[in-house]
CSV table of C-alpha atoms in Angstrom, one decimal:
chain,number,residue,atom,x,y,z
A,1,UNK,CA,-81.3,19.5,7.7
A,2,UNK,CA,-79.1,19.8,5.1
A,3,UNK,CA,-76.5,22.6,6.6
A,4,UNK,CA,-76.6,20.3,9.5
A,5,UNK,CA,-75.2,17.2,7.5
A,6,UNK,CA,-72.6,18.9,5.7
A,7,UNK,CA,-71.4,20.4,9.1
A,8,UNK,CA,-71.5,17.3,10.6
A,9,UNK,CA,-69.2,16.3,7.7
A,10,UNK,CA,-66.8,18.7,8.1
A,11,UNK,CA,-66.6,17.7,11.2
A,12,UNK,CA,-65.8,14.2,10.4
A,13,UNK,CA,-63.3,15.1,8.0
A,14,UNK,CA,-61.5,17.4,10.7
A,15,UNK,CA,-61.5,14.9,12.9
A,16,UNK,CA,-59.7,12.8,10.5
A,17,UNK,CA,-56.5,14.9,9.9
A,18,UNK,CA,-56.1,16.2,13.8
A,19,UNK,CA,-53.4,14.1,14.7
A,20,UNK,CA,-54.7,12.2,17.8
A,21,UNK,CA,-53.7,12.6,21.3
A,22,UNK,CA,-50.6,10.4,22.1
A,23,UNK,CA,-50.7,7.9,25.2
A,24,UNK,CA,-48.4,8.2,27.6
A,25,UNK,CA,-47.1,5.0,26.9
A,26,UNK,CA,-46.5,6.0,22.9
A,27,UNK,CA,-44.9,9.1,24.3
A,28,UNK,CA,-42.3,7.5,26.2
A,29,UNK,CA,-41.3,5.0,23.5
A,30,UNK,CA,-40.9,8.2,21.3
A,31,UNK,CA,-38.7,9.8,23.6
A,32,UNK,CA,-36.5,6.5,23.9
A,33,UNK,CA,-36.2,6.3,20.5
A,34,UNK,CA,-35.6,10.0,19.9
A,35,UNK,CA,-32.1,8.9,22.5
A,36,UNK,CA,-31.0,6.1,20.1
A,37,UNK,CA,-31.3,7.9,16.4
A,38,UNK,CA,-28.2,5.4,15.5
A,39,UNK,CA,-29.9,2.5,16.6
A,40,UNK,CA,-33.0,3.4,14.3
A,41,UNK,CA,-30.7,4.1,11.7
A,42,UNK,CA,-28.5,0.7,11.8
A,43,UNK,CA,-31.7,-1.7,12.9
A,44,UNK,CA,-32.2,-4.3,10.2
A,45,UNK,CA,-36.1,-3.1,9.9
A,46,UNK,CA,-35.2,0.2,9.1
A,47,UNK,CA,-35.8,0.5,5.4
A,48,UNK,CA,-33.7,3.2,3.2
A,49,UNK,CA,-37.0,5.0,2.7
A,50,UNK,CA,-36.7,5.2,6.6
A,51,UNK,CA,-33.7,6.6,6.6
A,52,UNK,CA,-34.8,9.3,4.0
A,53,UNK,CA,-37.7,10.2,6.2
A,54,UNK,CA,-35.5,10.6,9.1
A,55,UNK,CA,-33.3,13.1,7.8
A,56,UNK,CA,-35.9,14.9,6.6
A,57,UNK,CA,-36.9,15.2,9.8
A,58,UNK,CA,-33.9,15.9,11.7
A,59,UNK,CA,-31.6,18.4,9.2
A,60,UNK,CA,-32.6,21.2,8.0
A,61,UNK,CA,-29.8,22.1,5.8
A,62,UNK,CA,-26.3,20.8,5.0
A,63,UNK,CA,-23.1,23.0,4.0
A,64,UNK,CA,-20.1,21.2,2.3
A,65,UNK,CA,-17.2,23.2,1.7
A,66,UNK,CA,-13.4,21.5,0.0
A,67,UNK,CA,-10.7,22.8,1.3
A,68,UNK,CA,-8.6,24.2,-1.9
A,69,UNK,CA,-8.2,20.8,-4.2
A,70,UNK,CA,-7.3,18.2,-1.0
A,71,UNK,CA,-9.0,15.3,0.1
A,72,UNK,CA,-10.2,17.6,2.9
A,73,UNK,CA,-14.0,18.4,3.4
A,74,UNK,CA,-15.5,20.8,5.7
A,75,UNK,CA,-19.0,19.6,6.9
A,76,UNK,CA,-21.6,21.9,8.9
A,77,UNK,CA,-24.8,20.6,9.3
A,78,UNK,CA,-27.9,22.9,10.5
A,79,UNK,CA,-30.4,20.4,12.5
A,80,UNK,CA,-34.2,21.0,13.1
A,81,UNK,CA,-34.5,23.3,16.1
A,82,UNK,CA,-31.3,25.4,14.9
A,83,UNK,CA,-28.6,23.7,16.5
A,84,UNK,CA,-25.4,23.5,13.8
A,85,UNK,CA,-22.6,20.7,13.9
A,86,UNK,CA,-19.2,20.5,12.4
A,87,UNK,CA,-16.9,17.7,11.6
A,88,UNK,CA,-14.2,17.2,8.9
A,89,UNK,CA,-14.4,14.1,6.6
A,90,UNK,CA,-12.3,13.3,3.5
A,91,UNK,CA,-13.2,12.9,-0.4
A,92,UNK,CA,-11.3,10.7,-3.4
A,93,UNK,CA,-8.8,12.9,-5.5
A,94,UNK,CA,-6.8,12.1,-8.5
A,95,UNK,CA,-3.4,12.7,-8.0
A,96,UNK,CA,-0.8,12.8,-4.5
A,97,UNK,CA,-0.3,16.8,-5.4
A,98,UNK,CA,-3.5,17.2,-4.0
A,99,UNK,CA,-2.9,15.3,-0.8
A,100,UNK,CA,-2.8,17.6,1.7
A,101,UNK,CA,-0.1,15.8,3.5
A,102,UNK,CA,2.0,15.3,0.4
A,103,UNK,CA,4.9,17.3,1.3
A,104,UNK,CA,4.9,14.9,5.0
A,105,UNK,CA,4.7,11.9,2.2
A,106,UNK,CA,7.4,12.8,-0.2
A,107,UNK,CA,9.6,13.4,3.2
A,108,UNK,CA,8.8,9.9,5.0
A,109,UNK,CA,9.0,8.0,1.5
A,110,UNK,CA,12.4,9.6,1.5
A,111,UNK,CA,13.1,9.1,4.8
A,112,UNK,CA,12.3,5.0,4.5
A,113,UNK,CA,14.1,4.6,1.4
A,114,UNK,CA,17.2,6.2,3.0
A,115,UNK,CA,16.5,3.3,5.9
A,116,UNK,CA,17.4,0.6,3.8
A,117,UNK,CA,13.2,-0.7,3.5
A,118,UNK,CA,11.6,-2.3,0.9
A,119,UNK,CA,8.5,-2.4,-0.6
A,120,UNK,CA,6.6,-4.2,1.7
A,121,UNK,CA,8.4,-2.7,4.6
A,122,UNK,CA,7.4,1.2,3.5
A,123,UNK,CA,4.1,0.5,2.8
A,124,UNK,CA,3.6,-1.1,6.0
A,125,UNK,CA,4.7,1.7,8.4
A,126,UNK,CA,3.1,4.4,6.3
A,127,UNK,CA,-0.5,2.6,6.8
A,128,UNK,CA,0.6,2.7,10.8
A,129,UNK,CA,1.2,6.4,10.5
A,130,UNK,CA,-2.4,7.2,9.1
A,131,UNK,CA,-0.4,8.4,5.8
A,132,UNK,CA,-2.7,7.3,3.0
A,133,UNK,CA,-2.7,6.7,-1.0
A,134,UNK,CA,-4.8,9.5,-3.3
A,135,UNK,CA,-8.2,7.8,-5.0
A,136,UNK,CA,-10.2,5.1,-2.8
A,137,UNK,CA,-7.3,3.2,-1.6
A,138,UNK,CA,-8.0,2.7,1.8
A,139,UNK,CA,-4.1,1.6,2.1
A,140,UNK,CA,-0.9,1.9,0.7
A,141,UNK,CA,0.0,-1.8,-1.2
A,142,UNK,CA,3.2,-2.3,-2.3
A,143,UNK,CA,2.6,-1.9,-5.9
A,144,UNK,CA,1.0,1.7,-4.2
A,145,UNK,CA,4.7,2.3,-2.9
A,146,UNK,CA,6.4,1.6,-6.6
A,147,UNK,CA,4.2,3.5,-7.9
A,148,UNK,CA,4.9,6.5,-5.2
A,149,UNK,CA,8.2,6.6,-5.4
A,150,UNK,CA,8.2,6.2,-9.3
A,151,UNK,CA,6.3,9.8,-9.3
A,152,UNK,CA,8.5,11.0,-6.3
A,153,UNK,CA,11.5,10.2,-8.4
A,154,UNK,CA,13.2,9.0,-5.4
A,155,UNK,CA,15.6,5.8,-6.5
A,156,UNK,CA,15.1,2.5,-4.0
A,157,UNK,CA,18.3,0.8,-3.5
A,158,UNK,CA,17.9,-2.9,-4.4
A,159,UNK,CA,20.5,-3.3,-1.2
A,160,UNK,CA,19.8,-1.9,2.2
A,161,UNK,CA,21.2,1.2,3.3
A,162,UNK,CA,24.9,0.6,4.5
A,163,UNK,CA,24.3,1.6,7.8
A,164,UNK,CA,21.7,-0.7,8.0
A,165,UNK,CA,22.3,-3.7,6.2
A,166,UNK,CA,22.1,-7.1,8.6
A,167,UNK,CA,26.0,-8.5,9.5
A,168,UNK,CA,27.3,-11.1,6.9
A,169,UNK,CA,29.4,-13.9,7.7
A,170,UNK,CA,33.1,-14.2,6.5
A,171,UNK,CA,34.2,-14.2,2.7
A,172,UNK,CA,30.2,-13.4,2.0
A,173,UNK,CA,29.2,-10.8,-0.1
A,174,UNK,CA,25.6,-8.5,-0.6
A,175,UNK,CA,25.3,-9.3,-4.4
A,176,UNK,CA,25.6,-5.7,-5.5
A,177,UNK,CA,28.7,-5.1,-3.6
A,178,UNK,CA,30.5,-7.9,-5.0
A,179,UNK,CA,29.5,-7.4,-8.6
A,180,UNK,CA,30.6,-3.8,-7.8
A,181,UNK,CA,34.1,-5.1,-6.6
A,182,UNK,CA,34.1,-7.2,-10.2
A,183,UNK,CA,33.0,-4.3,-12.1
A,184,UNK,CA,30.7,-6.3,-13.8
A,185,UNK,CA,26.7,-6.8,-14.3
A,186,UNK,CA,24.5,-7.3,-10.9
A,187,UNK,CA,22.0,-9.4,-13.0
A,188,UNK,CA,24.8,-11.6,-15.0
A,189,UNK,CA,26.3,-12.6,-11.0
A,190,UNK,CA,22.6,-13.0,-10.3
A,191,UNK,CA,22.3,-15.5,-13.2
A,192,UNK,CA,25.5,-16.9,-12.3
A,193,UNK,CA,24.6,-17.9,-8.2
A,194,UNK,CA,20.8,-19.1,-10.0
A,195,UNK,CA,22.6,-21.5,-12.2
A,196,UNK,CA,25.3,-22.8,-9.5
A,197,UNK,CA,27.8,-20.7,-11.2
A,198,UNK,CA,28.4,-19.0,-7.9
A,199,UNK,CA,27.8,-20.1,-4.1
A,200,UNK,CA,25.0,-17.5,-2.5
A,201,UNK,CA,21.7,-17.8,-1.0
A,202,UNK,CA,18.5,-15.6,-0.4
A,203,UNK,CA,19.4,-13.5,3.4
A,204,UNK,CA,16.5,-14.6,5.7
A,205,UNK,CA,15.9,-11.0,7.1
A,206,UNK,CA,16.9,-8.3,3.8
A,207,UNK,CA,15.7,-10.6,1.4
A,208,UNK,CA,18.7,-9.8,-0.9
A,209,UNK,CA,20.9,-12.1,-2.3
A,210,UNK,CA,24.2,-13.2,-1.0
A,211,UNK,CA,27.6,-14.7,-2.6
A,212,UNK,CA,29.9,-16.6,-0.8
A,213,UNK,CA,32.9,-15.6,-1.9
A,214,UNK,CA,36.6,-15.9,-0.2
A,215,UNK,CA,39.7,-14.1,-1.9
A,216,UNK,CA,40.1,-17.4,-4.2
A,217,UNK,CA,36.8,-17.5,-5.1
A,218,UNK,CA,36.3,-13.9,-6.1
A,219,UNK,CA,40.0,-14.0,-8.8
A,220,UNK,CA,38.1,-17.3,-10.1
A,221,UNK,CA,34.8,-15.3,-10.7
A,222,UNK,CA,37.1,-12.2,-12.0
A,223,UNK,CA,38.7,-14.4,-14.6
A,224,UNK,CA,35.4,-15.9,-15.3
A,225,UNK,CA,33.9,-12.9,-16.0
A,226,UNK,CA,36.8,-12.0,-18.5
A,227,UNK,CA,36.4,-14.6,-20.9
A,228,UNK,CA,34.8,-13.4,-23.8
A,229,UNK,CA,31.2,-13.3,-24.2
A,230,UNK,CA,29.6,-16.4,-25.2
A,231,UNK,CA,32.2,-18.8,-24.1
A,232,UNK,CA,31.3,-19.6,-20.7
A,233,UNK,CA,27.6,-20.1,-22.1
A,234,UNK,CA,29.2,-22.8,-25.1
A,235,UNK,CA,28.7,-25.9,-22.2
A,236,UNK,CA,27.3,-25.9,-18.8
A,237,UNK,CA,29.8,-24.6,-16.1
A,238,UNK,CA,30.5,-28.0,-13.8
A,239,UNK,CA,32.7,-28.7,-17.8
A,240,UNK,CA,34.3,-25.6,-17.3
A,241,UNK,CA,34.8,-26.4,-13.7
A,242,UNK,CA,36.1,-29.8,-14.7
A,243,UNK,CA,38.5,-28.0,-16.9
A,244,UNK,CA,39.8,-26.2,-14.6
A,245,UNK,CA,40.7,-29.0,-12.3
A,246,UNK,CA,42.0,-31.1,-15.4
A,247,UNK,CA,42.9,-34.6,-13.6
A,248,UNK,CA,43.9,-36.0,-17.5
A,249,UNK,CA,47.5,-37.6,-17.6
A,250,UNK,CA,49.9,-35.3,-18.9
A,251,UNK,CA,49.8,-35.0,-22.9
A,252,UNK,CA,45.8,-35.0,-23.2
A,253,UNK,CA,45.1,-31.6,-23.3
A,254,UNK,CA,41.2,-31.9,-23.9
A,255,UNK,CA,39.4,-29.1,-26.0
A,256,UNK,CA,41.7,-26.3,-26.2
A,257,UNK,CA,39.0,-23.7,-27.3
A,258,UNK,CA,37.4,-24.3,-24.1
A,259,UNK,CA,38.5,-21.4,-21.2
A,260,UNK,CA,40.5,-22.8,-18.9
A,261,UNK,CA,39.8,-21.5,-15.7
């Protein structure tokens, strides 16, 4: 009586582990979600413990090689059952020499810089060409672009390229050019147009400033610019202005230590 208990037993506890016999029913749902593994995986009741348990299920092993220090990352993944898949994905580096596109980067930041673009402008059509910034940027910013071509060494005109620049009316100036011509400071003329010194305005498509300026105006801003340092800062310009278009009757000479321009 006793052997046959404990068989019986044994029995019970077999029966217990044997995985039961599926219904058809259970085997179809299986199979339909053995078609849709990303739709398990992305399903809002799918728990991260799931997804765990699924790839323990469905890989067997996973190879990651880098391709010398790139971003570039060789992935080859051994699934149950033997089959093997390869793709090609992408990893955060440090620095742009490890881009493996940095030589194509160094030319097109050239290349843009050359075109007359600005900050804004480069960064822009180097996102649309795929070309993107070491790290985890995901995109190149325009602070991104400063910094690139501050590493590059490559020097951003603060004017467009010649070629390129946007047609100015007549007896108008690109700031640079003119303070060029005067042989004098772009940021003094700059200062001079911000405090009414000087007639220019902000072009609508460079984004550059612009002086108007006819032949006149430009020995007025030369002879300006020669008066010793400090003296055309002593009073606000419109006195200087005033002075020179003195309307006083003849014999009142005003402040002679004042320029008279």
């Amino acid at each position: 009586m006793g052997e046959r208990q404990r068989l019986e037993e044994e029995y019970d506890r077999f029966l217990a582990v044997r995985p039961r016999t599926l219904s058809a029913a259970e085997r179809e749902q299986i199979r339909a979600l053995a078609a849709d593994v990303p739709g398990i995986w992305h399903a809002p009741t799918t728990s991260d413990a799931d997804r765990k348990q699924l790839i323990r299920h469905l890989v067997e092993k996973v190879h990651i090689e880098v391709i010398g220090t790139s971003e570039k990352v060789k992935v080859q993944v051994t699934w149950a059952g033997g089959h093997r898949s390869e793709s090609e994905t992408v990893r955060p580096v440090a620095c742009l020499t490890q881009l493996s596109y940095y030589p194509q980067l160094t030319t097109r930041a050239q290349e843009l810089v050359d075109a007359g673009m600005n900050a804004g402008q480069i960064a822009d059509r180097l996102n649309a060409e795929g070309l993107r910034p070491p790290k985890r940027s995901k995109t190149f910013t325009k602070n991104a672009v400063r910094d690139l071509l501050r590493s590059l060494g490559i020097q951003r005109s603060r004017t467009p390229a010649r070629q390129a620049r946007p047609d100015l009316h007549e007896h108008e100036w690109w700031l640079r050019d003119l303070a060029e011509h005067l042989q004098m400071s772009e940021v003094t003329l700059d200062a001079w147009v911000r405090r009414g010194w000087a007639t220019g305005y902000l072009h609508p498509q460079a984004g550059l400033r612009i002086v108007r300026a006819d032949p006149a105006e430009v020995e007025r801003l030369r002879t300006l610019h020669q008066v010793p340092r400090g003296q055309h800062n002593s009073r606000p310009w419109m006195n200087n202005q005033a002075a020179s278009t003195n309307t006083e009757p003849e014999g009142e000479t005003g402040d002679e230590t004042e320029p008279q321009v």
